[in-house]
Coordinates of C-alpha atoms in Angstrom, one line a residue:
M1 CA 98.4 126.4 148.5
L2 CA 97.1 124.6 145.4
P3 CA 99.6 123.8 142.6
S4 CA 99.8 126.2 139.7
P5 CA 97.3 125.6 136.8
S6 CA 98.3 122.8 134.4
P7 CA 100.1 123.9 131.2
S8 CA 97.2 122.5 129.1
S9 CA 98.7 124.1 125.9
A10 CA 101.8 121.9 126.4
H11 CA 99.7 118.8 126.8
W12 CA 97.8 119.6 123.6
L13 CA 100.9 120.4 121.7
S14 CA 102.2 116.9 122.5
L15 CA 98.9 115.5 121.2
V16 CA 99.1 117.5 118.0
G17 CA 102.7 116.2 117.5
S18 CA 101.4 112.6 118.1
I19 CA 98.6 113.2 115.6
W20 CA 101.0 114.3 112.9
L21 CA 103.3 111.4 113.6
Q22 CA 100.5 108.9 113.4
T23 CA 99.3 110.4 110.1
I24 CA 102.5 109.5 108.4
N25 CA 103.4 106.4 110.5
G26 CA 101.7 103.9 108.2
P27 CA 104.1 103.8 105.2
N28 CA 103.5 100.1 104.8
A29 CA 99.8 100.8 104.2
D30 CA 100.5 102.0 100.6
F31 CA 102.2 98.6 99.7
P32 CA 99.1 97.3 97.9
V33 CA 99.3 100.3 95.5
Y34 CA 102.7 99.3 94.1
S35 CA 103.0 95.6 95.0
S36 CA 102.0 94.4 91.5
Q37 CA 104.5 96.6 89.8
L38 CA 107.2 95.5 92.3
K39 CA 106.4 91.9 91.6
D40 CA 106.9 92.4 87.8
L41 CA 110.0 94.6 88.3
K42 CA 111.9 92.1 90.5
Q43 CA 110.4 89.0 88.9
I44 CA 109.1 87.4 92.1
S45 CA 106.1 85.1 92.7
Q46 CA 103.0 85.8 94.7
V47 CA 104.2 83.8 97.6
Q48 CA 107.5 85.9 97.6
L49 CA 105.4 89.1 97.4
N50 CA 103.4 87.9 100.4
F51 CA 106.6 87.4 102.4
L52 CA 107.5 91.1 101.6
A53 CA 104.2 92.2 103.0
F54 CA 104.9 90.0 106.0
A55 CA 108.4 91.5 106.4
S56 CA 107.0 94.8 107.5
D57 CA 104.9 93.1 110.1
A58 CA 107.9 90.9 111.1
G59 CA 109.6 94.0 112.4
K60 CA 107.0 94.1 115.1
L61 CA 108.4 90.9 116.6
F62 CA 111.2 93.2 118.0
G63 CA 108.9 96.1 118.7
W64 CA 109.3 95.5 122.5
F65 CA 112.8 97.0 122.1
S66 CA 111.1 100.4 121.7
G67 CA 109.2 99.9 125.0
V68 CA 112.4 99.2 126.8
A69 CA 114.1 102.2 125.1
A70 CA 111.3 104.5 126.2
L71 CA 112.0 103.6 129.8
H72 CA 115.5 105.0 129.5
L73 CA 115.6 107.5 126.6
P74 CA 113.8 110.8 125.9
L75 CA 110.7 110.2 123.8
W76 CA 111.9 112.5 121.1
L77 CA 115.0 110.4 120.7
V78 CA 112.9 107.2 120.5
A79 CA 110.9 108.8 117.7
F80 CA 114.1 109.7 115.8
V81 CA 115.3 106.1 116.0
G82 CA 112.0 104.9 114.5
A83 CA 112.2 107.5 111.7
S84 CA 115.8 106.6 111.0
F85 CA 114.9 102.9 110.6
G86 CA 112.3 103.9 108.0
L87 CA 114.7 106.3 106.2
V88 CA 117.3 103.5 105.9
G89 CA 114.8 100.7 105.1
Y90 CA 112.9 102.4 102.4
G91 CA 115.7 104.8 101.3
V92 CA 118.1 102.0 100.3
Q93 CA 115.3 100.3 98.4
Y94 CA 114.6 103.5 96.5
L95 CA 118.3 104.1 95.6
F96 CA 119.0 100.6 94.4
L97 CA 115.7 99.3 93.2
D98 CA 116.7 99.1 89.6
S99 CA 120.1 97.5 90.4
P100 CA 120.3 93.7 90.1
S101 CA 122.6 93.7 93.2
L102 CA 119.5 94.5 95.3
R103 CA 118.3 90.9 95.8
Y104 CA 115.1 89.6 97.3
W105 CA 116.6 88.9 100.8
H106 CA 117.8 92.5 100.8
L107 CA 114.3 93.7 100.2
F108 CA 113.0 91.5 103.0
L109 CA 115.5 92.7 105.6
L110 CA 115.2 96.4 104.7
T111 CA 111.4 96.2 104.8
S112 CA 111.6 94.5 108.3
L113 CA 113.8 97.3 109.5
A114 CA 111.3 99.9 108.4
G115 CA 108.5 97.9 109.9
N116 CA 110.3 97.9 113.3
G117 CA 110.7 101.7 113.0
I118 CA 106.9 102.0 113.0
C119 CA 106.7 100.4 116.4
W120 CA 109.1 103.0 117.9
I121 CA 107.0 105.9 116.7
N122 CA 103.8 104.2 117.8
T123 CA 105.2 103.7 121.3
V124 CA 106.1 107.4 121.6
C125 CA 102.6 108.4 120.6
Y126 CA 100.9 106.0 122.9
L127 CA 103.0 107.0 125.9
L128 CA 102.5 110.7 125.3
C129 CA 98.7 110.3 125.3
I130 CA 98.6 108.1 128.3
R131 CA 101.0 110.2 130.5
N132 CA 99.9 113.6 129.4
F133 CA 96.1 113.2 129.6
G134 CA 95.5 111.1 132.7
G135 CA 91.8 110.2 133.0
R136 CA 91.2 111.3 129.4
S137 CA 94.0 109.2 128.1
R138 CA 91.6 106.8 126.3
V139 CA 90.1 109.7 124.3
A140 CA 93.5 111.1 123.5
V141 CA 94.9 107.7 122.4
S142 CA 91.8 107.0 120.2
L143 CA 92.1 110.5 118.6
A144 CA 95.8 110.2 117.8
T145 CA 95.6 106.6 116.5
S146 CA 92.6 107.5 114.3
Y147 CA 95.0 109.5 112.1
L148 CA 97.1 106.4 111.5
G149 CA 94.1 105.3 109.4
L150 CA 94.8 108.2 107.0
S151 CA 98.4 107.2 106.2
A152 CA 97.6 105.3 103.0
K153 CA 95.3 108.2 101.9
V154 CA 98.0 110.8 102.6
Y155 CA 100.7 108.9 100.7
T156 CA 98.5 108.1 97.7
S157 CA 97.5 111.8 97.6
L158 CA 101.1 113.0 97.8
A159 CA 102.2 110.5 95.1
S160 CA 99.6 111.8 92.7
S161 CA 99.8 115.5 93.4
I162 CA 103.6 116.1 93.6
P163 CA 104.7 116.8 89.9
G164 CA 108.0 115.1 90.1
L165 CA 106.6 111.9 91.6
A166 CA 103.6 111.7 89.2
N167 CA 106.0 111.2 86.3
T168 CA 108.1 108.4 87.9
S169 CA 107.2 104.7 88.6
A170 CA 104.7 104.1 91.4
T171 CA 107.2 101.9 93.2
K172 CA 110.0 104.4 93.4
A173 CA 107.6 107.2 94.2
Y174 CA 106.1 105.4 97.2
L175 CA 109.5 104.2 98.4
L176 CA 110.8 107.8 98.4
L177 CA 107.8 109.1 100.3
N178 CA 108.0 106.3 102.8
A179 CA 111.6 107.1 103.5
V180 CA 111.6 110.9 103.7
V181 CA 108.2 111.9 105.0
P182 CA 108.4 110.3 108.5
M183 CA 111.8 111.8 109.1
L184 CA 110.7 115.3 108.1
V185 CA 107.6 115.2 110.3
T186 CA 109.7 113.9 113.2
V187 CA 112.1 116.8 112.9
V188 CA 109.2 119.2 113.0
V189 CA 107.4 117.8 116.0
A190 CA 110.4 116.7 118.1
P191 CA 110.2 119.7 120.5
S192 CA 106.6 118.7 121.5
L193 CA 107.4 115.1 122.3
R194 CA 107.8 115.4 126.0
V195 CA 105.8 114.4 129.1
V196 CA 104.3 117.4 131.0
E197 CA 103.3 117.1 134.6
L198 CA 99.5 116.9 134.8
V199 CA 97.9 119.0 137.6
T200 CA 94.1 118.8 137.5
T201 CA 92.1 122.0 138.2
T202 CA 88.6 123.1 137.5
A203 CA 89.7 125.6 134.9
A204 CA 91.9 123.1 133.2
A205 CA 89.1 120.5 133.0
A206 CA 86.8 123.1 131.4
S207 CA 89.5 124.0 128.8
T208 CA 90.1 120.3 128.1
D209 CA 86.4 119.6 127.4
A210 CA 86.2 122.6 125.0
A211 CA 89.4 121.6 123.3
F212 CA 88.2 118.0 122.8
L213 CA 85.0 119.2 121.2
V214 CA 87.0 121.4 118.8
M215 CA 89.3 118.5 118.1
F216 CA 86.4 116.3 117.3
A217 CA 85.0 118.8 114.8
I218 CA 88.4 119.2 113.1
T219 CA 88.8 115.4 113.0
L220 CA 85.4 114.8 111.5
A221 CA 86.0 117.4 108.8
T222 CA 89.4 115.8 108.0
G223 CA 87.8 112.3 107.7
A224 CA 85.0 113.7 105.5
C225 CA 87.5 115.3 103.2
A226 CA 89.4 112.0 102.9
V227 CA 86.3 110.0 102.1
V228 CA 85.0 112.6 99.6
G229 CA 88.5 112.6 97.9
S230 CA 88.5 108.7 97.8
I231 CA 85.0 108.5 96.3
G232 CA 85.5 111.5 94.1
S233 CA 88.7 110.1 92.5
T234 CA 86.6 107.7 90.6
S235 CA 84.8 110.5 88.7
S236 CA 86.0 113.3 86.6
S237 CA 83.9 115.9 88.3
G238 CA 85.8 115.7 91.6
L239 CA 88.6 117.9 92.8
S240 CA 92.0 117.4 91.2
S241 CA 94.5 115.4 93.2
R242 CA 96.5 118.6 94.0
E243 CA 93.5 120.6 95.2
H244 CA 92.4 117.7 97.3
M245 CA 95.9 117.3 98.8
V246 CA 95.9 121.1 99.7
S247 CA 92.6 120.9 101.4
L248 CA 93.6 117.8 103.3
G249 CA 96.9 119.4 104.3
V250 CA 95.1 122.5 105.7
L251 CA 92.8 120.3 107.8
L252 CA 95.7 118.2 109.1
A253 CA 97.5 121.5 110.1
T254 CA 94.4 122.9 111.8
P255 CA 94.8 121.1 115.2
I256 CA 97.8 123.3 116.0
L257 CA 95.3 126.2 116.6
I258 CA 94.1 124.4 119.8
P259 CA 97.4 124.6 121.8
L260 CA 98.0 128.1 120.3
G261 CA 94.6 129.3 121.5
L262 CA 95.1 127.7 124.9
R263 CA 98.5 129.4 125.2
V264 CA 97.0 132.8 124.5
R265 CA 94.4 132.0 127.2
E266 CA 97.0 131.0 129.7
S267 CA 98.9 134.2 129.1
L268 CA 95.8 136.3 129.7
N269 CA 95.0 134.3 132.8
K270 CA 98.5 135.0 134.2
I271 CA 98.0 138.7 133.6
W272 CA 94.7 138.5 135.4
E273 CA 96.3 136.6 138.3
T274 CA 99.0 139.1 138.6
K275 CA 96.5 141.9 138.9
R276 CA 94.5 139.9 141.4
E277 CA 97.6 139.3 143.6
N278 CA 98.3 143.0 143.6
R279 CA 94.8 143.7 144.9
I280 CA 95.1 141.0 147.5
H281 CA 98.4 142.4 148.7
D282 CA 96.6 145.6 149.6
L283 CA 94.1 143.7 151.9
G284 CA 94.4 143.3 155.7
A285 CA 95.8 140.2 157.4
D286 CA 92.3 138.9 158.4
D287 CA 91.2 138.9 154.8
I288 CA 94.3 137.1 153.7
V289 CA 93.7 134.3 156.2
A290 CA 90.1 134.0 155.0
I291 CA 91.3 133.7 151.5
D292 CA 93.9 131.1 152.3
I293 CA 91.6 128.7 154.1
P294 CA 89.8 127.4 151.1
D295 CA 93.2 126.7 149.5
A296 CA 94.3 124.7 152.5
A297 CA 91.0 122.8 152.4
A298 CA 91.5 122.1 148.7
E299 CA 95.0 120.9 149.4
S300 CA 93.7 118.5 152.1
V301 CA 91.1 117.1 149.6
K302 CA 93.7 116.8 146.9
E303 CA 96.1 114.8 149.0
G304 CA 93.4 112.6 150.5
D305 CA 90.5 111.9 148.1
I306 CA 92.4 112.1 144.8
A307 CA 95.1 109.8 146.1
D308 CA 92.4 107.3 147.2
A309 CA 90.6 107.6 143.8
A310 CA 93.8 107.1 141.9
E311 CA 94.3 103.9 143.9
N312 CA 90.8 102.8 142.9
M313 CA 91.4 103.6 139.3
K314 CA 94.3 101.1 139.0
P315 CA 93.6 97.9 137.1
R316 CA 93.0 94.6 138.9
E317 CA 96.8 94.0 138.9
E318 CA 99.9 95.4 137.2
V319 CA 101.3 92.7 135.0
G320 CA 104.6 92.7 133.1
G321 CA 107.5 90.6 131.9
L322 CA 107.1 86.8 131.9
Q323 CA 104.0 87.1 134.1
L324 CA 102.1 88.3 131.0
L325 CA 102.7 85.0 129.1
R326 CA 101.4 83.0 132.1
R327 CA 98.0 84.6 132.0
L328 CA 95.0 83.0 130.2
D329 CA 93.6 86.5 129.6
F330 CA 96.7 87.3 127.6
W331 CA 96.4 84.4 125.2
L332 CA 92.6 85.0 124.8
Y333 CA 93.5 88.6 124.0
F334 CA 96.4 87.6 121.7
F335 CA 94.4 85.2 119.5
S336 CA 91.2 87.2 119.4
Y337 CA 93.3 90.2 118.2
M338 CA 95.1 88.0 115.6
F339 CA 91.8 86.6 114.3
S340 CA 90.3 90.0 113.8
G341 CA 92.5 93.1 113.7
T342 CA 95.5 91.3 112.3
L343 CA 93.3 89.5 109.8
G344 CA 91.9 92.8 108.6
L345 CA 95.5 94.1 108.1
V346 CA 96.3 91.0 106.0
F347 CA 93.2 91.7 103.9
L348 CA 94.3 95.3 103.4
N349 CA 97.9 94.1 102.5
N350 CA 96.4 91.9 99.8
L351 CA 94.1 94.6 98.3
G352 CA 96.3 95.2 95.3
Q353 CA 96.2 91.5 94.3
I354 CA 92.5 91.3 95.1
A355 CA 91.7 94.3 92.9
E356 CA 94.0 93.0 90.1
S357 CA 92.2 89.6 90.2
R358 CA 88.8 91.4 89.7
L359 CA 90.3 93.6 86.9
L360 CA 89.9 96.9 88.8
A361 CA 91.9 99.6 87.0
Q362 CA 92.6 101.9 90.0
T363 CA 94.0 100.0 93.0
S364 CA 94.8 103.3 94.7
T365 CA 91.1 104.2 94.9
L366 CA 90.3 101.0 96.8
V367 CA 93.3 101.6 99.1
S368 CA 92.2 105.2 99.7
L369 CA 88.7 104.0 100.5
S370 CA 89.9 101.5 103.1
S371 CA 92.2 104.1 104.6
S372 CA 89.5 106.7 104.9
F373 CA 87.0 104.3 106.6
G374 CA 89.8 103.0 108.8
F375 CA 90.2 106.5 110.0
F376 CA 86.6 106.8 111.1
G377 CA 86.9 103.3 112.7
R378 CA 89.8 104.4 114.8
L379 CA 88.0 107.6 115.7
L380 CA 84.8 105.9 116.9
P381 CA 86.2 104.7 120.2
S382 CA 87.3 108.3 121.0
F383 CA 83.7 109.5 120.6
M384 CA 82.3 106.7 122.8
D385 CA 84.9 107.2 125.5
Y386 CA 84.3 111.0 125.6
Y387 CA 80.5 110.8 125.9
S388 CA 80.4 107.8 128.2
A389 CA 82.9 109.5 130.6
K390 CA 80.6 112.6 130.6
S391 CA 77.7 110.3 131.6
G392 CA 79.8 108.8 134.5
Y393 CA 80.5 105.3 133.2
S394 CA 83.2 103.6 131.1
I395 CA 82.9 101.1 128.2
S396 CA 84.8 97.8 128.4
R397 CA 87.4 97.6 125.8
T398 CA 87.1 93.8 125.4
G399 CA 83.4 94.1 125.0
S400 CA 83.9 96.8 122.3
M401 CA 86.4 94.6 120.5
A402 CA 84.0 91.6 120.5
S403 CA 81.1 93.7 119.1
L404 CA 83.4 94.9 116.2
M405 CA 84.5 91.5 115.2
A406 CA 81.0 90.2 114.3
P407 CA 80.3 92.6 111.3
M408 CA 83.9 92.1 110.2
A409 CA 83.3 88.3 109.9
G410 CA 80.1 89.0 107.9
A411 CA 82.0 91.3 105.5
F412 CA 84.5 88.5 104.6
F413 CA 81.6 86.3 103.6
L414 CA 80.1 89.1 101.5
L415 CA 83.3 89.1 99.5
L416 CA 82.2 85.7 98.1
N417 CA 79.9 87.7 95.8
P418 CA 81.8 88.6 92.6
S419 CA 80.1 92.0 92.3
N420 CA 82.4 95.0 92.7
F421 CA 79.8 96.7 94.8
F422 CA 80.3 94.1 97.5
L423 CA 84.0 94.5 97.2
Y424 CA 83.8 98.2 97.9
L425 CA 81.2 97.7 100.7
S426 CA 83.2 94.9 102.4
T427 CA 86.4 96.9 102.1
A428 CA 84.7 99.8 103.9
V429 CA 83.4 97.6 106.7
I430 CA 86.6 95.7 107.2
G431 CA 88.6 99.0 107.1
T432 CA 86.3 100.5 109.7
C433 CA 86.3 97.5 112.0
T434 CA 90.1 96.9 111.7
G435 CA 90.8 100.6 112.5
A436 CA 88.5 100.5 115.5
I437 CA 89.9 97.3 116.9
T438 CA 93.5 98.4 116.6
S439 CA 92.6 101.7 118.3
V440 CA 90.6 100.0 121.1
A441 CA 93.4 97.5 121.7
V442 CA 95.8 100.2 122.9
S443 CA 93.5 100.9 125.9
A444 CA 92.5 97.3 126.3
T445 CA 96.2 96.5 127.1
T446 CA 96.2 99.0 129.9
E447 CA 92.7 97.9 131.1
L448 CA 93.8 94.3 131.4
F449 CA 97.5 94.6 132.4
G450 CA 98.0 98.1 133.7
T451 CA 100.1 101.1 132.6
E452 CA 103.5 100.6 134.3
N453 CA 104.8 98.1 131.7
F454 CA 102.6 99.3 128.8
G455 CA 105.4 100.1 126.4
V456 CA 106.7 96.5 126.6
N457 CA 103.3 94.8 127.1
H458 CA 101.6 96.2 124.0
N459 CA 104.5 95.5 121.8
V460 CA 104.3 91.8 123.0
V461 CA 100.6 91.8 122.2
V462 CA 101.1 93.2 118.7
S463 CA 103.6 90.5 117.9
N464 CA 100.5 88.6 116.9
I465 CA 100.5 90.7 113.8
P466 CA 103.6 89.2 112.1
V467 CA 102.5 85.7 113.2
G468 CA 99.0 86.2 111.7
S469 CA 100.4 87.9 108.7
L470 CA 102.7 85.0 108.0
C471 CA 100.0 82.3 108.5
F472 CA 97.0 84.0 106.8
G473 CA 99.0 85.8 104.1
Y474 CA 100.9 82.6 103.1
F475 CA 97.6 80.7 102.9
A476 CA 96.1 83.4 100.6
A477 CA 99.3 83.6 98.4
Y478 CA 99.4 79.8 98.1
L479 CA 95.8 79.5 96.9
Y480 CA 96.4 82.5 94.5
Q481 CA 99.5 80.9 93.1
R482 CA 97.6 77.6 92.7
G483 CA 94.8 79.3 90.8
A484 CA 97.3 81.0 88.5
A485 CA 99.1 77.7 87.8
A486 CA 95.7 76.1 87.0
G487 CA 94.9 78.7 84.3
G488 CA 93.1 81.2 86.4
G489 CA 92.1 83.3 83.4
G490 CA 95.3 85.2 83.3
G491 CA 98.0 82.6 82.8
G492 CA 101.6 82.9 84.0
H493 CA 101.9 84.1 87.6
R494 CA 98.6 86.0 87.6
C495 CA 95.2 84.7 88.6
I496 CA 92.0 86.4 87.3
G497 CA 88.5 86.0 88.6
A498 CA 86.5 85.9 91.9
A499 CA 87.5 82.3 92.4
C500 CA 91.1 83.3 93.1
Y501 CA 90.3 84.4 96.7
H502 CA 87.1 82.4 97.2
E503 CA 88.6 79.8 99.6
T504 CA 90.6 82.5 101.3
F505 CA 87.6 84.6 102.2
V506 CA 85.8 81.5 103.6
L507 CA 88.7 80.7 105.9
W508 CA 89.2 84.4 106.9
G509 CA 85.5 84.7 107.7
A510 CA 85.5 81.5 109.8
M511 CA 88.6 82.6 111.7
C512 CA 87.1 86.0 112.4
A513 CA 84.0 84.3 113.8
V514 CA 86.3 82.2 116.1
G515 CA 88.0 85.5 117.2
T516 CA 84.6 86.9 118.1
L517 CA 84.0 83.9 120.3
L518 CA 87.4 84.2 122.0
C519 CA 87.0 87.9 122.7
S520 CA 83.5 87.2 124.1
V521 CA 85.0 84.8 126.6
L522 CA 87.7 87.3 127.5
Y523 CA 85.0 89.9 128.1
A524 CA 83.1 87.5 130.3
R525 CA 86.2 86.9 132.4
S526 CA 87.2 90.6 132.7
R527 CA 83.9 92.4 133.0
S528 CA 84.0 92.4 136.8
F529 CA 86.8 94.9 136.7
A530 CA 87.4 96.1 133.2
G531 CA 85.5 99.2 132.1
R532 CA 84.0 99.9 135.6
L533 CA 86.6 101.2 138.0
P534 CA 87.8 104.4 136.2
A535 CA 84.3 105.8 136.0
A536 CA 83.4 104.8 139.5
A537 CA 86.6 106.3 140.9
G538 CA 86.1 109.5 138.9
G539 CA 82.6 109.9 140.3
A540 CA 84.0 109.3 143.8
V541 CA 86.5 112.1 143.3
R542 CA 83.9 114.6 142.1
T543 CA 81.5 113.8 144.8
S544 CA 84.0 113.8 147.6
L545 CA 85.9 116.8 146.4
L546 CA 82.9 119.0 145.9
G547 CA 81.1 117.7 149.0
R548 CA 84.0 118.4 151.4
L549 CA 84.8 121.8 149.9
A550 CA 81.2 122.7 150.3
N551 CA 81.2 121.6 154.0
L552 CA 84.5 123.4 154.7
V553 CA 83.3 126.6 153.1
S554 CA 80.0 126.4 154.9
R555 CA 81.7 125.9 158.3
R556 CA 84.1 128.8 157.6
W557 CA 81.6 131.4 156.4
W558 CA 78.3 130.4 158.0

């Protein structure tokens, strides 16, 4: 007999839980909003402020601990560990921010702890999507990670719409939200954070396609709401911050309707199956044999063809541990990511100071804009994966990354123009490309090195983020500080004018161009196996499965 239908509602419930976790798992993304105020409050230099931005990324150096923990602990417990790190890291800063006993090195260590907590929650979300959605894992991963791009938008909206927070300092408001919100959401979604055995059936596949289409519609509406709110915040005719937060909250809650709807459908199907079994029970023995034969045939196909196809869908080789560091492909991947996605994150971390140097009054508007477009950037790979899979082919992740780096390099050079229009335009482009690259990179890791050691492998790959953050961020802070010391239009420790970041943007644009070249080389090396096998294998499964069933049924009945 065939296995029982897959509990698709449980799979989708885990995806909804991952989406909500990703939505709030970027508390460090709101750092540019309060960074200038924090610098004045603690009387630190621009270089020291840059090291605080780096501190959050430095936590990723030890992110591989979360991958090891995920091999031995329940995923819900791994998520709680990550949320606890954030609660302590940001919570202690909130409680003692005004106290002189909270020194600079305390801030650094606490921010690093909170940054490491982000890795733990990310690992849980990635593993849930990969293990619970099988051949559709790329689409699920891209969908979930797209919501990480909304984190800054969500936190800025909460800070401006909650009455008690609106009347306090920006620094304390954001530190409180960063500490409390991830823990509250983790408590809510913890029951859904489990791996559910995936059994593929025709009915389940049809339900999955319909559910993905509904999810795409919800996600697009959510992104549109975020963009409209970001742009509308610059005008007095837009929605109030509280009204916008309510509408955004409703859209973020809407995905729960998908597993609920599927659960109702499953219940109805069970009732129908029970009635069908009662009718079969009244049939004769000959009829029962005739009914059971297709099931036996399907079981034979399942054990044979699907096993062969699963073998074909594996990457060129499963790589893990120290083997990873001996591969040229790893280092090409590591540095191309550092010169593109990481560089974009460094730019976003410096948005507060960039906006200040250009005398922009509302830094939160620029941060919200980058967050909203980063959301669409992260969502783009999900669309492409879904429709390419429907067409029977797969898109190479390394090729996708290379194609995203070129416009990003151009956007850095556009920033050399002092016009605020080009600042907004480049921020949108860099936010979109950075979001897409970080989303694609999750699947690129499995494409290049396999899934068995993914939890450790990807955290080793993203260790490029603190390395790049330190190098590129320190260079930007040093040039900014030099400009401030030379007069810079503002005097003191502030630098005013487009020249403050002129050399920085030239370097960043050049490095992003180098990253494009490295990723193109990686694509040339991996295109013989990357992006091809899953689609081919999937096609083999469909053809063989349907063909053999047709032959068996034909021989039986005709």
